[in-house]
Coordinates of C-alpha atoms in Angstrom, one line a residue:
M73 CA 0.0 0.0 0.0
S74 CA 1.6 3.3 -1.1
V75 CA 0.8 6.1 1.4
G76 CA 1.4 8.8 -1.3
G77 CA -1.9 10.6 -1.9
K78 CA -3.6 8.8 1.0
V79 CA -5.3 10.6 3.9
A80 CA -4.3 9.5 7.4
V81 CA -5.9 10.4 10.7
I82 CA -3.6 10.3 13.7
T83 CA -4.7 10.8 17.3
G84 CA -2.2 12.1 19.8
G85 CA -0.3 13.4 16.9
A86 CA 1.0 16.6 18.5
R87 CA 4.2 15.2 19.8
G88 CA 6.2 12.1 20.3
V89 CA 5.5 9.0 18.2
G90 CA 2.4 10.6 16.7
A91 CA 4.2 13.7 15.5
A92 CA 7.1 11.7 14.1
T93 CA 4.6 9.4 12.3
A94 CA 2.7 12.4 10.9
Q95 CA 5.9 14.0 9.6
L96 CA 7.1 10.8 7.9
L97 CA 3.7 10.3 6.2
V98 CA 3.8 13.9 4.9
D99 CA 7.3 13.4 3.7
K100 CA 6.0 10.3 1.8
G101 CA 3.3 12.3 0.1
A102 CA 0.3 11.6 2.4
R103 CA -2.1 14.1 3.8
V104 CA -2.5 14.0 7.5
A105 CA -5.2 15.0 10.0
I106 CA -3.9 15.3 13.5
I107 CA -6.4 15.1 16.3
D108 CA -5.1 16.0 19.7
L109 CA -6.6 17.1 23.0
E110 CA -4.6 20.3 23.0
E111 CA -4.5 21.8 19.5
S112 CA -1.9 24.4 20.7
Q113 CA 0.6 21.5 20.9
V114 CA 0.5 20.7 17.2
V115 CA 3.9 21.2 15.8
F116 CA 3.0 21.5 12.1
D117 CA 2.5 24.6 10.1
R118 CA -1.2 25.4 9.9
G119 CA -0.6 26.8 6.4
S120 CA 0.5 23.4 5.0
A121 CA -2.0 22.0 2.6
S122 CA -1.0 18.5 3.6
V123 CA -1.8 18.8 7.3
L124 CA -5.0 19.5 9.2
S125 CA -4.8 20.1 12.9
L126 CA -7.9 19.5 15.0
K127 CA -8.7 19.6 18.7
G128 CA -10.5 16.5 19.9
D129 CA -11.0 14.2 22.9
V130 CA -10.7 10.5 21.9
T131 CA -12.9 9.5 24.9
D132 CA -15.8 11.6 23.6
A133 CA -17.7 9.9 20.8
N134 CA -19.4 13.2 19.7
D135 CA -16.1 15.0 19.7
M136 CA -14.6 12.4 17.5
A137 CA -17.6 12.3 15.1
V138 CA -17.3 16.1 14.7
A139 CA -13.5 15.8 14.1
V140 CA -13.9 13.1 11.5
E141 CA -16.6 15.1 9.7
K142 CA -14.1 18.0 9.5
V143 CA -11.5 15.7 8.1
L144 CA -13.9 14.5 5.4
D145 CA -15.0 18.0 4.6
H146 CA -11.3 19.1 4.2
F147 CA -9.7 16.1 2.5
G148 CA -12.7 14.2 1.2
R149 CA -11.7 10.8 2.5
I150 CA -9.9 8.8 5.1
D151 CA -7.7 5.8 4.1
I152 CA -5.7 5.2 7.2
V153 CA -6.5 5.6 10.9
I154 CA -3.7 5.5 13.5
A155 CA -5.0 5.2 17.0
N156 CA -1.9 6.6 18.8
A157 CA -3.3 8.6 21.7
G158 CA -2.5 7.0 25.0
V159 CA -1.3 7.6 28.5
A160 CA 0.8 5.8 31.2
A161 CA 0.5 6.0 34.9
R162 CA 3.1 6.2 37.7
G163 CA 3.9 2.7 38.9
S164 CA 1.9 1.2 41.6
T165 CA 0.4 -2.1 42.7
V166 CA -3.3 -2.9 42.6
R167 CA -3.6 -2.3 46.4
A168 CA -1.9 1.1 46.1
S169 CA -3.6 2.3 42.9
S170 CA -6.0 5.2 42.4
T171 CA -9.4 4.2 41.0
Q172 CA -9.8 7.6 39.5
V173 CA -6.5 7.4 37.7
N174 CA -7.1 3.8 36.5
D175 CA -10.5 4.6 35.2
R176 CA -9.2 7.6 33.2
L177 CA -6.3 5.5 31.8
W178 CA -8.8 2.9 30.6
D179 CA -11.0 5.5 29.1
I180 CA -8.2 6.8 27.0
N181 CA -6.1 3.7 26.2
V182 CA -9.1 1.4 25.4
G183 CA -12.2 3.5 25.0
G184 CA -10.4 6.2 23.1
V185 CA -8.9 3.7 20.7
F186 CA -12.2 2.0 20.1
T187 CA -14.0 5.3 19.6
T188 CA -11.4 6.6 17.2
V189 CA -11.5 3.5 15.0
R190 CA -15.3 3.3 15.0
A191 CA -15.6 7.0 13.9
C192 CA -13.2 6.5 11.0
L193 CA -14.3 3.1 9.8
P194 CA -17.0 4.1 7.3
S195 CA -14.5 6.0 5.2
V196 CA -11.7 3.5 5.8
I197 CA -14.0 0.7 4.6
A198 CA -15.1 2.7 1.6
N199 CA -11.5 3.1 0.6
R200 CA -10.3 -0.4 1.5
G201 CA -7.9 1.2 3.8
H202 CA -5.8 0.4 6.9
V203 CA -6.1 0.6 10.7
V204 CA -3.1 0.9 13.0
L205 CA -3.4 0.2 16.8
L206 CA -0.7 0.9 19.2
S207 CA -0.4 -1.9 21.8
S208 CA 2.8 -2.7 23.7
V209 CA 5.0 -5.5 24.7
F210 CA 3.2 -5.2 28.0
A211 CA 0.3 -6.9 26.3
F212 CA 2.1 -10.2 26.8
L213 CA 4.7 -9.4 29.5
N214 CA 3.8 -9.6 33.2
G215 CA 2.5 -6.2 34.1
A216 CA 3.1 -6.3 37.9
G217 CA 3.6 -2.7 39.1
T218 CA 1.8 -1.3 36.1
L219 CA -1.2 -3.5 35.7
P220 CA -3.8 -0.9 34.5
Y221 CA -1.5 0.1 31.6
A222 CA -0.6 -3.5 30.8
M223 CA -4.3 -4.5 30.8
S224 CA -5.2 -1.7 28.5
K225 CA -2.6 -2.7 26.0
A226 CA -3.7 -6.3 26.1
A227 CA -7.2 -5.1 25.3
V228 CA -5.9 -3.1 22.3
E229 CA -4.2 -6.3 21.1
Q230 CA -7.5 -8.1 21.3
L231 CA -9.2 -5.3 19.4
G232 CA -6.6 -5.6 16.7
R233 CA -7.2 -9.4 16.4
G234 CA -10.9 -9.0 16.2
L235 CA -10.9 -6.2 13.7
R236 CA -8.5 -8.1 11.5
V237 CA -11.2 -10.8 11.1
E238 CA -14.3 -8.5 11.1
L239 CA -12.8 -6.2 8.4
A240 CA -11.2 -8.8 6.2
S241 CA -14.2 -9.1 3.8
H242 CA -14.2 -5.4 3.4
G243 CA -10.6 -5.3 2.1
V244 CA -9.4 -3.4 5.2
T245 CA -6.2 -4.5 7.0
V246 CA -5.1 -4.0 10.5
T247 CA -1.6 -3.5 12.1
T248 CA -1.1 -4.0 15.8
V249 CA 2.1 -2.3 16.9
Y250 CA 4.2 -3.6 19.9
F251 CA 6.9 -1.2 21.2
S252 CA 8.9 -1.6 24.4
L253 CA 10.3 1.7 25.5
V254 CA 10.2 4.7 23.2
D255 CA 12.3 7.7 24.2
T256 CA 9.4 10.2 24.6
E257 CA 8.2 12.7 27.2
M258 CA 5.7 10.2 28.4
I259 CA 8.4 7.6 29.3
R260 CA 10.6 10.2 30.8
R261 CA 7.8 11.3 33.1
S262 CA 6.5 7.9 34.0
V263 CA 9.7 5.9 34.2
D264 CA 12.9 8.1 34.2
S265 CA 11.6 10.3 37.0
D266 CA 10.7 7.2 39.1
P267 CA 13.7 5.4 40.6
T268 CA 11.5 2.5 41.7
A269 CA 10.1 2.0 38.2
Q270 CA 13.6 2.1 36.8
K271 CA 14.8 -0.6 39.2
L272 CA 11.8 -2.7 38.3
L273 CA 12.5 -2.5 34.6
G274 CA 16.1 -3.2 35.4
T275 CA 15.2 -6.8 36.3
L276 CA 14.5 -7.5 32.6
P277 CA 17.5 -8.8 30.6
R278 CA 19.5 -5.9 29.2
P279 CA 18.7 -6.6 25.5
F280 CA 15.0 -6.0 26.3
R281 CA 15.6 -2.7 27.9
K282 CA 16.8 -1.1 24.7
R283 CA 14.9 2.1 23.8
I284 CA 14.0 3.3 20.3
T285 CA 13.5 6.8 19.1
P286 CA 10.2 8.3 18.0
A287 CA 11.7 8.4 14.4
E288 CA 12.4 4.6 14.6
A289 CA 8.8 4.1 15.9
A290 CA 7.4 6.1 13.1
S291 CA 9.4 4.2 10.5
A292 CA 8.0 0.9 12.0
I293 CA 4.4 2.2 11.9
V294 CA 4.6 3.5 8.3
G295 CA 6.4 0.4 7.2
G296 CA 3.6 -1.7 8.7
V297 CA 1.0 0.3 6.8
E298 CA 2.9 0.1 3.5
R299 CA 3.2 -3.7 3.8
R300 CA -0.2 -4.1 5.5
K301 CA 1.5 -6.2 8.2
A302 CA -0.6 -7.7 10.9
R303 CA 2.0 -7.1 13.6
V304 CA 5.0 -4.9 14.1
F305 CA 7.5 -5.3 16.9
R306 CA 10.3 -2.9 17.9
P307 CA 12.9 -3.8 18.9
R308 CA 12.4 -6.8 16.6
R309 CA 13.5 -9.3 19.2
W310 CA 10.2 -9.0 20.9
A311 CA 8.5 -10.8 18.1
G312 CA 10.1 -14.1 19.3
V313 CA 9.0 -13.5 22.8
S314 CA 5.5 -12.9 21.6
A315 CA 5.5 -16.0 19.5
L316 CA 6.6 -18.1 22.5
R317 CA 4.6 -16.2 25.1
G318 CA 2.9 -19.3 26.4
V319 CA 6.2 -20.8 27.5
V320 CA 8.3 -17.6 28.1
G321 CA 5.5 -16.0 30.0
M322 CA 5.2 -18.8 32.5
V323 CA 9.0 -18.8 33.0
L324 CA 9.2 -15.0 33.5
D325 CA 6.2 -15.0 35.8
A326 CA 7.9 -17.6 38.0
L327 CA 11.2 -15.7 37.9
Q328 CA 9.6 -12.4 38.9
A329 CA 7.6 -14.1 41.7
S330 CA 10.8 -15.4 43.2
D331 CA 13.2 -12.6 42.4
A332 CA 14.2 -10.6 45.6
T333 CA 14.8 -7.3 43.8
T334 CA 11.4 -7.5 42.0
Q335 CA 9.6 -8.2 45.2
A336 CA 11.4 -5.4 47.1
M337 CA 10.4 -2.9 44.4
L338 CA 6.8 -4.1 44.5
R339 CA 6.8 -3.6 48.2
E340 CA 7.9 0.0 47.6
L341 CA 5.1 0.5 45.1
D342 CA 2.6 -0.9 47.7
R343 CA 3.4 2.0 49.9
R344 CA 2.3 4.6 47.4
D345 CA -1.3 4.5 48.5
G346 CA -3.3 6.0 45.6
E347 CA -0.8 8.7 44.6
G348 CA -0.7 7.6 41.0
R349 CA -1.0 10.1 38.1
L350 CA -1.3 10.0 34.4
T351 CA 1.5 11.0 31.9
S352 CA 1.1 11.5 28.2

């Protein structure tokens, strides 16, 4: 699928992975509509004929319907939807978590993805287009210490699997993207500023702690669209872990349950007592 001349909708496209993906698509000749909660954060020139910047809340179905209508009025079609908007939360255990923070995370990471895709589907189907969903390696890794986030990404994975089947007869393809750590402001706020989270991640083997840049993430996403790939992993080694998740998962679960460092860090998170906050 050549992206040249196509119209792509990207949520959360004002910065980070979304902005890098939008820039790459424009560089390849696509027209891009960026929908973000804070329109003032959009980094593209408003005068560009290839970019439409809109303010919209992915958790609000009416907001998204209005935004999609504006995209159709401006560009006349939607070929690609990239449900990128998402948040993370400060590490905590279930016992120490904040119900309010968890509910909002779920609304954005799951409800927002669902609402975004549903709003764009009529035009995407009409153009036999493509859907991109951003999951995470935490869809299949043990999410202890960040369970609401991990659960939300597992839900996105399931949405991708289901949509791939539901939309097959319409000629629409779906890519589910699995990144580990991308060097974005969200990761710097939720991980780098939290010594306990850093120590917990440090229990993973070093090769799996490698970060990628937003530009590398964007290249993976756009490459997945161009090849209509079902799944994209970065770093690529995570593909093997996913393929063997039934075995690898059980081994890693057992190791984490018995690892003294992991358990010590989880005890620290237990003491946070509802002080979690969202980062985007």
